[in-house]
Short mmCIF file of C-alpha atoms in Angstrom, two decimals:
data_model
loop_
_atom_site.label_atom_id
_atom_site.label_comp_id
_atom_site.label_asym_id
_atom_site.label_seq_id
_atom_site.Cartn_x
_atom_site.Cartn_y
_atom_site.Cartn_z
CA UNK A 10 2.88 -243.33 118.23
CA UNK A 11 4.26 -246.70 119.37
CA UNK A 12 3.92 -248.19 122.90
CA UNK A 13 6.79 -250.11 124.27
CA UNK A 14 6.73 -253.85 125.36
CA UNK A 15 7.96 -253.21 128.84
CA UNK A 16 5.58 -250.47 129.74
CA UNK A 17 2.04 -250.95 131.19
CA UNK A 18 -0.95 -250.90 128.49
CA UNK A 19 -3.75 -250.56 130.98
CA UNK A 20 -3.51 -248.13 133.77
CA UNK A 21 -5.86 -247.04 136.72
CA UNK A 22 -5.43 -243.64 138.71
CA UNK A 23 -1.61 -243.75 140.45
CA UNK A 24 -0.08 -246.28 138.39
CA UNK A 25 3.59 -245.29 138.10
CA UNK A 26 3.99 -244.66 134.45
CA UNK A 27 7.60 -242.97 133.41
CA UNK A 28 9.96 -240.17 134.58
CA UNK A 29 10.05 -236.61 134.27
CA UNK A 30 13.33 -236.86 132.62
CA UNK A 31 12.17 -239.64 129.92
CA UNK A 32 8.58 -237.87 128.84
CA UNK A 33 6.53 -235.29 129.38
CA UNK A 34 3.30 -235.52 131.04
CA UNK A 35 0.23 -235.42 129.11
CA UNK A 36 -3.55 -235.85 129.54
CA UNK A 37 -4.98 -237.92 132.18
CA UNK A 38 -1.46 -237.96 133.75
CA UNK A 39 -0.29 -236.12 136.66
CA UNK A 40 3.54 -235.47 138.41
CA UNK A 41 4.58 -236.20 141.85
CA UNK A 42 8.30 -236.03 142.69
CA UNK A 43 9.47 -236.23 139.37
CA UNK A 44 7.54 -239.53 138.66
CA UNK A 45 4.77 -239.65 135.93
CA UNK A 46 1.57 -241.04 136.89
CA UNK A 47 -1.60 -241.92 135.96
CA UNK A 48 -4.63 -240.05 136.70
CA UNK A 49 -7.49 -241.77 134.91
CA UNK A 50 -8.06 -245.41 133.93
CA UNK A 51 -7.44 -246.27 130.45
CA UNK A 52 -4.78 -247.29 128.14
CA UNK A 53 -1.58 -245.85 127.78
CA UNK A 54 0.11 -244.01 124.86
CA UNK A 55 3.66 -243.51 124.99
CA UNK A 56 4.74 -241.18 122.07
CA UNK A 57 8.19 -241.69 121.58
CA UNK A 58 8.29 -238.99 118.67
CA UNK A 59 7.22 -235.96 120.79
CA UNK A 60 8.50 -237.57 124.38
CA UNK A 61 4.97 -237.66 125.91
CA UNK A 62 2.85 -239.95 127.98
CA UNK A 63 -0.67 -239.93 127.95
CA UNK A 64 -3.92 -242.03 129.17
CA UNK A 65 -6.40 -242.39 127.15
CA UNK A 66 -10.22 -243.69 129.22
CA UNK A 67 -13.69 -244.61 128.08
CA UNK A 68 -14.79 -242.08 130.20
CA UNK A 69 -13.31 -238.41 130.38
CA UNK A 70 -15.72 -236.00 132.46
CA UNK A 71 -12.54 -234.13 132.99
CA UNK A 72 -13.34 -231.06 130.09
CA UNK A 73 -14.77 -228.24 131.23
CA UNK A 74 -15.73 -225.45 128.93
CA UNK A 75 -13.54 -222.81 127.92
CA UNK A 76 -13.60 -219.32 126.89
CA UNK A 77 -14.60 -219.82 122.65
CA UNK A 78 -15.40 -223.55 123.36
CA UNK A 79 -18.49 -224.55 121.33
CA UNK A 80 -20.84 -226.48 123.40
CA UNK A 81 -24.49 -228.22 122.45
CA UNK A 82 -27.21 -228.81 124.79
CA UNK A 83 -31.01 -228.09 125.41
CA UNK A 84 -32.34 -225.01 126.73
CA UNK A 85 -34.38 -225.21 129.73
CA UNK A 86 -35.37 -222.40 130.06
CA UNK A 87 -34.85 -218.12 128.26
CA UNK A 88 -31.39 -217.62 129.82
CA UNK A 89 -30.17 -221.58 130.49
CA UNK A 90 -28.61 -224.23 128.66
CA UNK A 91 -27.92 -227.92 129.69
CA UNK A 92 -24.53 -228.59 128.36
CA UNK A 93 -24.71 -232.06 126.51
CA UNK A 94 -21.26 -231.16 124.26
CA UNK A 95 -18.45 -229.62 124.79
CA UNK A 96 -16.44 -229.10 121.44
CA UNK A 97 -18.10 -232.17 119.80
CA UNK A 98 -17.44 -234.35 122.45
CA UNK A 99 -19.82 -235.81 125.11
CA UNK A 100 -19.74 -234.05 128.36
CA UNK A 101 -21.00 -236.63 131.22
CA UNK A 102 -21.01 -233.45 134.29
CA UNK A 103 -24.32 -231.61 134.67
CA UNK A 104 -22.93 -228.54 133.74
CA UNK A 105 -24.94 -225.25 132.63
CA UNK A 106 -24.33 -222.01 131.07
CA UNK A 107 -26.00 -218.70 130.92
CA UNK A 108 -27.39 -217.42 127.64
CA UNK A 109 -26.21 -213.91 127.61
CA UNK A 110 -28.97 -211.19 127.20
CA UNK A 111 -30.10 -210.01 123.37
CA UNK A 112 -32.82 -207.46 122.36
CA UNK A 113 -34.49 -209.96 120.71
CA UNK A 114 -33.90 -214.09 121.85
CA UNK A 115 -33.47 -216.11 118.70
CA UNK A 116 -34.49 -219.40 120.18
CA UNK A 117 -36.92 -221.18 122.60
CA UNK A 118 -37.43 -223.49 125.16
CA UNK A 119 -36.83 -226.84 124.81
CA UNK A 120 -34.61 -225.74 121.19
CA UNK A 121 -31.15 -227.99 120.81
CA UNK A 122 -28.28 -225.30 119.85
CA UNK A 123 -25.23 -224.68 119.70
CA UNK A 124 -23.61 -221.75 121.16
CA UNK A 125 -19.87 -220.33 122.23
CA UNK A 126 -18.59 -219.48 125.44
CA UNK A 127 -17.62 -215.88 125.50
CA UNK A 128 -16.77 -215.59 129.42
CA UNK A 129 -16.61 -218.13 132.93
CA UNK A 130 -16.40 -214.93 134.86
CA UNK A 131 -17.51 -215.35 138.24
CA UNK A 132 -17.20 -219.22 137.68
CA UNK A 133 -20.57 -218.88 135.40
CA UNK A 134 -20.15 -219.98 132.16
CA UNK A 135 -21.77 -217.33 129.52
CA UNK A 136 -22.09 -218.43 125.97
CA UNK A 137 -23.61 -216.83 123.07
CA UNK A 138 -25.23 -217.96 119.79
CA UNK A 139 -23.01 -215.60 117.10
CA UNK A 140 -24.52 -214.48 114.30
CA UNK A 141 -21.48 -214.30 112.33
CA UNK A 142 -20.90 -217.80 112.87
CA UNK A 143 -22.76 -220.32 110.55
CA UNK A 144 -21.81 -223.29 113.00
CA UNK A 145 -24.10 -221.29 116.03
CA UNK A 146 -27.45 -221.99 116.55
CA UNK A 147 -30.78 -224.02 116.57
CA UNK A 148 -30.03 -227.80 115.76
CA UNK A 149 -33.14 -229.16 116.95
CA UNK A 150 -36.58 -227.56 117.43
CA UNK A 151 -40.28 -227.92 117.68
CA UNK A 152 -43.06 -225.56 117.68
CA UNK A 153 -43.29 -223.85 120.98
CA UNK A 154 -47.13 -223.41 120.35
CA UNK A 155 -48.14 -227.19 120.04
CA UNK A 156 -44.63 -228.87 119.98
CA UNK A 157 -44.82 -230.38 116.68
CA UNK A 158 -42.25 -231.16 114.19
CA UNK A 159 -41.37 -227.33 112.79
CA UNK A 160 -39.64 -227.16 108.65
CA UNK A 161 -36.56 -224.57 108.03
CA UNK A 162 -38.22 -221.95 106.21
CA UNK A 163 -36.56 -218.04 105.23
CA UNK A 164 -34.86 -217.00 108.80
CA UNK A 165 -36.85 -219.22 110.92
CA UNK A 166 -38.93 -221.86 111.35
CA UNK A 167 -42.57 -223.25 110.89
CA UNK A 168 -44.94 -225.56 112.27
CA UNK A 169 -46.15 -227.68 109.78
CA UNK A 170 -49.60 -228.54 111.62
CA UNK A 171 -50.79 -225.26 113.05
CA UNK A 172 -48.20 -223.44 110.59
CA UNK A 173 -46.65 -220.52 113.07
CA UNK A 174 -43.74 -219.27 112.06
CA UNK A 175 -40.66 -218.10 114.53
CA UNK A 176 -37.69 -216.24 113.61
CA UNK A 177 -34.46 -218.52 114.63
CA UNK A 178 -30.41 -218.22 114.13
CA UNK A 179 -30.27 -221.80 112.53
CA UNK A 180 -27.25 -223.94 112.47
CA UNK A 181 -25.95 -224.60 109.41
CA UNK A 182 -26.81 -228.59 109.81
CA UNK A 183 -30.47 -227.85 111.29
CA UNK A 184 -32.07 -231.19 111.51
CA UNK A 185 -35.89 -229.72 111.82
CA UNK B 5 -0.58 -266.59 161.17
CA UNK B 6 -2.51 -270.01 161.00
CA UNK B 7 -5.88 -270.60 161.52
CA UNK B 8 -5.12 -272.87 164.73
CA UNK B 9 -4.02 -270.29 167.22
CA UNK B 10 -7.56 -268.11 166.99
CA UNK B 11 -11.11 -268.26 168.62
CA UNK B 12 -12.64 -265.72 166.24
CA UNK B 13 -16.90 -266.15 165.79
CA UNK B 14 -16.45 -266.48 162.10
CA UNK B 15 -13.90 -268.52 161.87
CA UNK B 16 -11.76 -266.67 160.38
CA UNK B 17 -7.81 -266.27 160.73
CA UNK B 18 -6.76 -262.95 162.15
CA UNK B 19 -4.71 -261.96 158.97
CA UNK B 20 -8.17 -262.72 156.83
CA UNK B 21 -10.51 -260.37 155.52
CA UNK B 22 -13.84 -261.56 154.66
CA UNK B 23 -15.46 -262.39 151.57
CA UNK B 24 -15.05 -259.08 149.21
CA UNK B 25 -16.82 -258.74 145.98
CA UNK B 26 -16.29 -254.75 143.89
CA UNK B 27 -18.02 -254.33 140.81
CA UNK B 28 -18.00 -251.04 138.90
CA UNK B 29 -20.35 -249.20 137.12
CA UNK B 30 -23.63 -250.85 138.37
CA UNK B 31 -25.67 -247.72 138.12
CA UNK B 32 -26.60 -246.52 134.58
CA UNK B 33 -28.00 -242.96 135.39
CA UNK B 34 -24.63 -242.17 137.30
CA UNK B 35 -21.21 -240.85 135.96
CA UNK B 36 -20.02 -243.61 137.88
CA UNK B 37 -20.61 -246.23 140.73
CA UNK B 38 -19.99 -249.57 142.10
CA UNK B 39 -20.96 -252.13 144.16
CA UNK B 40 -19.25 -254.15 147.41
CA UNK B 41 -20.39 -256.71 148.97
CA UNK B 42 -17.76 -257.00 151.90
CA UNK B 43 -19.07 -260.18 153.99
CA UNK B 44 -22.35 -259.41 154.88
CA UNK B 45 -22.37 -255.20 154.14
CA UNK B 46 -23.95 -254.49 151.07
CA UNK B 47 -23.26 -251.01 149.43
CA UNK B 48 -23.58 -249.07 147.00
CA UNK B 49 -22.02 -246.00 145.64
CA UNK B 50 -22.95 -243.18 142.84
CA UNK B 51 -20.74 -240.60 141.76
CA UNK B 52 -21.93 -237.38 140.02
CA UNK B 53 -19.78 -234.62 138.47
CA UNK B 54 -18.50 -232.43 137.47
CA UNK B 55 -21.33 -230.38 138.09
CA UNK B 56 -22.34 -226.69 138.78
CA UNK B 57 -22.53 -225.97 142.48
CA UNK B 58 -25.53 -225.67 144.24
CA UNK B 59 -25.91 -223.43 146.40
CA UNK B 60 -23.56 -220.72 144.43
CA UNK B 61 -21.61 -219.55 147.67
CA UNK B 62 -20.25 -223.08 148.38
CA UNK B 63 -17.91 -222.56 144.99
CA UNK B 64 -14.44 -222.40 145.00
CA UNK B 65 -12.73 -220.72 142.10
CA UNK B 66 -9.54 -222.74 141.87
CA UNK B 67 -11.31 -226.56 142.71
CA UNK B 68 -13.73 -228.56 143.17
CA UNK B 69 -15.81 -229.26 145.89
CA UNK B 70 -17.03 -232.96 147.15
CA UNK B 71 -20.14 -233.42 148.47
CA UNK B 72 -20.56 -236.39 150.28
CA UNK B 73 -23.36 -238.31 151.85
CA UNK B 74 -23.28 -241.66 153.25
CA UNK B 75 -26.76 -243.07 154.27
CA UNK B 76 -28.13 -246.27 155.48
CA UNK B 77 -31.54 -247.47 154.54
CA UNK B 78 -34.03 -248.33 157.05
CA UNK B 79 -33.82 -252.49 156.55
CA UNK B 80 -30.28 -252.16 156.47
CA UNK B 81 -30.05 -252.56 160.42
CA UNK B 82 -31.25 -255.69 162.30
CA UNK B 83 -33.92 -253.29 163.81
CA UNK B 84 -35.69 -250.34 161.59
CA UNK B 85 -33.29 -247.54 161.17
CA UNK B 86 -35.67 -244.15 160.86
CA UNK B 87 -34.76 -242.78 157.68
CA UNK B 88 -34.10 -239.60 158.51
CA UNK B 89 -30.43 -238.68 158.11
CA UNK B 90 -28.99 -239.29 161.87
CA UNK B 91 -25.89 -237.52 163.56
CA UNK B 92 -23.56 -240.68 163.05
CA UNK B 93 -24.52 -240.98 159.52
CA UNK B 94 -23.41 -237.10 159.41
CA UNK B 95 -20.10 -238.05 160.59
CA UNK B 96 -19.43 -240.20 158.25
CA UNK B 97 -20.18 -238.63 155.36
CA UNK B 98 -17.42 -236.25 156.86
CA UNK B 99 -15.04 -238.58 157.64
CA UNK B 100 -15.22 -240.29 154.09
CA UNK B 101 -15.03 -237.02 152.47
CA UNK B 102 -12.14 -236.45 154.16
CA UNK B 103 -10.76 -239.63 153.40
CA UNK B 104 -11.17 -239.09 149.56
CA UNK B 105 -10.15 -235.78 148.97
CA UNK B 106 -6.47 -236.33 148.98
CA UNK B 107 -7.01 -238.73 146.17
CA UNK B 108 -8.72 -236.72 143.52
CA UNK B 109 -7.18 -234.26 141.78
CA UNK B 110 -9.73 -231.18 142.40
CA UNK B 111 -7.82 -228.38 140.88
CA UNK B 112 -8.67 -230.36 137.31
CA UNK B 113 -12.40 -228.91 138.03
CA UNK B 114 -12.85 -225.11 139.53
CA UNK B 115 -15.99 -224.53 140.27
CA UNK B 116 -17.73 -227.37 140.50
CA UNK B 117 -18.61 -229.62 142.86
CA UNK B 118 -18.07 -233.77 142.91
CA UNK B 119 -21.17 -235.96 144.29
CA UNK B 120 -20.83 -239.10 145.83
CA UNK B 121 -23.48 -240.82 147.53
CA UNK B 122 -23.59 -244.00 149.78
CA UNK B 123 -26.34 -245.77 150.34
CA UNK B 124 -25.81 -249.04 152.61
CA UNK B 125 -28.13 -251.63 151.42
CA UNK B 126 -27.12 -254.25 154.54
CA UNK B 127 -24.64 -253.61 157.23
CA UNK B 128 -22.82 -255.69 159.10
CA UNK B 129 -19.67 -253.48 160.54
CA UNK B 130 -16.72 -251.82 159.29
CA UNK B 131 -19.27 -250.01 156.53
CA UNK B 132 -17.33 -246.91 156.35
CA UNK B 133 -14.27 -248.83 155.22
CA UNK B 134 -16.38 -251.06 152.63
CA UNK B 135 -18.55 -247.38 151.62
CA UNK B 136 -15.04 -245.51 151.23
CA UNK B 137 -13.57 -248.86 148.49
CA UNK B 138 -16.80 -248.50 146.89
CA UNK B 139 -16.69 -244.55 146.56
CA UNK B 140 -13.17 -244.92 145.35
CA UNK B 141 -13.88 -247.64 142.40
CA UNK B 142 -17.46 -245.37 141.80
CA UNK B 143 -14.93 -242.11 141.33
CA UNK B 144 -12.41 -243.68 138.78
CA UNK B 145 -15.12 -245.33 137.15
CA UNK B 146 -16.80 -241.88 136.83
CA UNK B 147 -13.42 -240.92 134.93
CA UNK B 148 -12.27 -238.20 137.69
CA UNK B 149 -9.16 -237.26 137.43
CA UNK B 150 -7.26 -239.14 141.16
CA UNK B 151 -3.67 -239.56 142.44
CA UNK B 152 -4.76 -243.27 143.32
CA UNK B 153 -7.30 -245.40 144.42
CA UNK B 154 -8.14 -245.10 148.20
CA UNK B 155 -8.11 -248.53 150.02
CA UNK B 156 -9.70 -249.23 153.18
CA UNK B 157 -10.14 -252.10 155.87
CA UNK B 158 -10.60 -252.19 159.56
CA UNK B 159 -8.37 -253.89 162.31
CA UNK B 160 -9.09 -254.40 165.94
CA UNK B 161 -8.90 -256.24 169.05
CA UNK B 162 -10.90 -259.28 170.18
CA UNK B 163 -10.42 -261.63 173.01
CA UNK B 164 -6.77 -260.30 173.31
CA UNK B 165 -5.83 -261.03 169.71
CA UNK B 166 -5.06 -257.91 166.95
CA UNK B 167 -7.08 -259.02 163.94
CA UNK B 168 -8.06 -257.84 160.34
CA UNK B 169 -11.64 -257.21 159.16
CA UNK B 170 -13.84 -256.54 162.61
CA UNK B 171 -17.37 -257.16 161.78
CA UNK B 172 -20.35 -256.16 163.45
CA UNK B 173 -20.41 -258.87 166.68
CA UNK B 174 -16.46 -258.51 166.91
CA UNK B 175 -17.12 -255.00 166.99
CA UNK B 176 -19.46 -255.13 170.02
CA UNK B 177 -17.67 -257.73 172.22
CA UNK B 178 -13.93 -256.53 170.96
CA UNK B 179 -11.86 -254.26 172.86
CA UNK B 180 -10.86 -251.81 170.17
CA UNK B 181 -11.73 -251.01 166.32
CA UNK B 182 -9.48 -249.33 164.19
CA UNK B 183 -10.51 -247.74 160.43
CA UNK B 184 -8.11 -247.10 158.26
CA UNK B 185 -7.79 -245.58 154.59
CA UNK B 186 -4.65 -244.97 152.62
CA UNK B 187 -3.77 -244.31 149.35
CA UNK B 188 -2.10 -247.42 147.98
CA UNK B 189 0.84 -246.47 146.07
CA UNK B 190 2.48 -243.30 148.55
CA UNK B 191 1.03 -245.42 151.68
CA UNK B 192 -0.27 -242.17 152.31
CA UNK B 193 -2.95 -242.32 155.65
CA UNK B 194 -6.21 -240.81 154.41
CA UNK B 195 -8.68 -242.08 157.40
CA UNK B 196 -6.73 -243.18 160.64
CA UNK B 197 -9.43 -243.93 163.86
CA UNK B 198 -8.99 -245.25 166.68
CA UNK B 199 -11.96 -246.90 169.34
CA UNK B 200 -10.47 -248.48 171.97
CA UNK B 201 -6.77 -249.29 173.77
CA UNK B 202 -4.28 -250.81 172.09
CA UNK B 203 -0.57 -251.01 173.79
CA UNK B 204 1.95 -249.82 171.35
CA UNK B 205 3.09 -253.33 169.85
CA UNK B 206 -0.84 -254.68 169.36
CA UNK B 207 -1.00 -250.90 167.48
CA UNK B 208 2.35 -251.74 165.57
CA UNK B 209 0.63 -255.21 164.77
CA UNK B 210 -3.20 -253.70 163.86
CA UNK B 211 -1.43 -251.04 161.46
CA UNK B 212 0.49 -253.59 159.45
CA UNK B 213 -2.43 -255.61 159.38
CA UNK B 214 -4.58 -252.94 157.98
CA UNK B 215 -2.06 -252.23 155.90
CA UNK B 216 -2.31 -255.71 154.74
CA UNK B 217 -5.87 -255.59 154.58
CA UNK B 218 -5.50 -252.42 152.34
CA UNK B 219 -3.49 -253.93 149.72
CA UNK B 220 -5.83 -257.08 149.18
CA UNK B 221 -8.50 -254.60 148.65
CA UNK B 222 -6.79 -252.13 145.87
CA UNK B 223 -6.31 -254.88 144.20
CA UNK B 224 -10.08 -255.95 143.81
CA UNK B 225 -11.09 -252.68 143.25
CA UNK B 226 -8.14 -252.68 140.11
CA UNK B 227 -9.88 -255.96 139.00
CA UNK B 228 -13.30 -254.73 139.27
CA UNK B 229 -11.88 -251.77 137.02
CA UNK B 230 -10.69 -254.07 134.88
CA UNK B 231 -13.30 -256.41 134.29
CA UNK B 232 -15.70 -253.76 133.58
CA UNK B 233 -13.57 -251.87 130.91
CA UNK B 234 -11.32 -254.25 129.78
CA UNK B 235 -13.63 -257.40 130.37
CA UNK B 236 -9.87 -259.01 131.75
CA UNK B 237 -9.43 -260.05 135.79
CA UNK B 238 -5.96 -259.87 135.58
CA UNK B 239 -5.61 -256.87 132.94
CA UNK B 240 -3.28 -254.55 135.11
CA UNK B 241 -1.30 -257.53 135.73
CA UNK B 242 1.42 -257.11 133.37
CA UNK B 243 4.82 -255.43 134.08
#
């Protein structure tokens, strides 16, 4: 990727930044009448090898989750997460999903996980923790009885001050 | 236009706005805001989003939605303003919603909706114009995906003259106001009111001006995006 001397380097939403017929649009870009333009403030990056334009911001609150996107956040409550990360990356919106139901709810309030989004029918976002997957799961827990530090121990977790035990789906990288 | 031919209170040439100030991303707990001081008005404005939509019937499955609320708190006024959300304040919430839509691209988000709230710290006229420059810098600084910037900046008629920038005494003793808001770069007319009589040249005359007054304003609002994120005045300048 190269940027060229004559184009701009630092863009803010509607800056005019190349043709239809000289690149193709990518992120944080948008067309109007065959003219590329900014949609985001950033920096540009012209890729000369692949013939597209993209901006890249400190900011981008523009992902949303998608169907088998894995996203981290906290659950407030049985059924709903706060969605802190969508694929890894920061997500800025106060978005939520819906836990969807199992027999028996491998996690707690107030438990960091990670889950996958199965579904955004009926614009509600519905994620799962999979079993099969080792990446799914608690990252970050305490002990719902008195919300002390809790130790990975065989398929759950324990308290280690008042020692009860919980059966979890742990992440892989559990952090305790 | 020179300074010589004008009897305006402030002193002011017709063609001159007053003293503007933008700066972005004053507000740590929102996605994104800013602050203008434009002449006296003080105001500030937080964006939030995107975010689920509350109450669920009020999504739209292709888009966003933008909420909107523009309020002014109760020392703002020169007499106590109740702080209870009044019907004027109601308008324009409407009329700046209105006025930003255009410029954000809400098919990016379905289902969600886009905050922005206004609160007016001190007002001293043409606040919806200062409130909509603010809520446009607070939106790209929030990283929301926009066709442009939306500028804004009054123009009106006092003592028989078409001038730039009304404020709050021209506003009472001048014989029309007239808001506008466009987007920058299509010239497209977001906001376009109208208080008053104007003959058809003085309204030829007050658009160009506001146009005028437009253009000086996108670019502080670019400079306020630059300093914060660049930490450069001039970092769009180049060609």
């Amino acid at each position: 990727m190269e940027n060229s001397n004559k184009r701009k380097e630092r863009v803010i939403p509607g800056d005019e930044l190349a043709v239809i017929e000289e690149y193709e649009s990518g992120k944080g870009t948008h067309t109007i009448d065959g003219q590329i333009h900014s949609s985001v403030f950033g920096k540009t990056k012209f890729d000369n090898k692949n013939k597209s334009v993209e901006v890249k911001g400190p900011r981008s609150t523009s992902e949303l989750p998608q169907v088998n996107d894995q996203v981290e956040g906290v659950l407030e409550n049985d059924k709903t997460l706060r969605i802190k990360k969508i694929n890894g990356k920061i997500s800025f919106g106060s978005l939520v999903g819906l836990m969807a139901k199992t027999k028996m709810p491998n996690w707690g309030t107030n438990d960091y996980i990670r889950a996958t989004v199965v579904s955004l029918t009926n614009g509600i976002t519905h994620i799962v923790v999979k079993n099969d997957n080792d990446d799914d799961g608690v990252i970050r827990s305490t002990c719902n009885m008195c919300a002390d530090r809790v130790v990975k121990v065989q398929k759950g977790v324990k308290c280690v001050s008042c020692g009860f035990f919980k059966y979890k789906k742990l992440a892989a990288d559990f952090q305790g | 236009m020179s300074k010589n031919n004008i009897e305006r209170i402030s002193g002011r040439a017709p063609d001159e706005l007053r003293n503007v100030s933008i700066k972005a991303g004053v507000i740590k707990n929102a996605d994104g805001s800013a602050l203008i001081e434009f002449g006296k008005n003080k105001i500030m404005a937080a964006v939030f989003g995107p975010k689920e939509v509350h109450p669920k019937h009020m999504m739209v499955s292709d888009r966003a939605i933008i909420k909107c609320r523009y309020h002014m708190m109760p020392f703002s006024t020169d007499t106590r303003k109740r702080p209870n959300i009044s019907r004027r304040e109601i308008e324009i919430s409407k009329v700046i919603r209105e006025a930003l839509q255009p410029a954000i691209i809400m098919e990016d988000y379905p289902r969600t909706a886009i905050e922005i709230y206004i609160e007016i710290l001190q007002s001293d006229g043409g606040s919806r114009c200062a409130a909509i420059n603010a809520a446009s810098t607070a939106l790209a600084d929030a990283g929301i995906n926009m066709r442009d910037l939306v500028a804004a900046c009054a123009a009106g008629k006092v003592n028989g003259q078409v001038v730039l920038d009304v404020d709050d005494t021209e506003d009472k003793t001048g014989e029309a106001d007239m808001p506008i808001a466009l987007l920058p770069n299509t010239g497209l007319i977001t906001l376009f009111q109208l208080d008053g009589n104007l003959s058809k040249e003085e309204f030829d005359k007050a658009l160009e001006l506001g146009k005028t007054g437009c253009d000086k304003l996108y670019k502080l609002q670019r400079d306020a995006l630059s300093e914060k994120y660049f930490n450069d005045k001039n970092g769009n300048k180049e060609e």
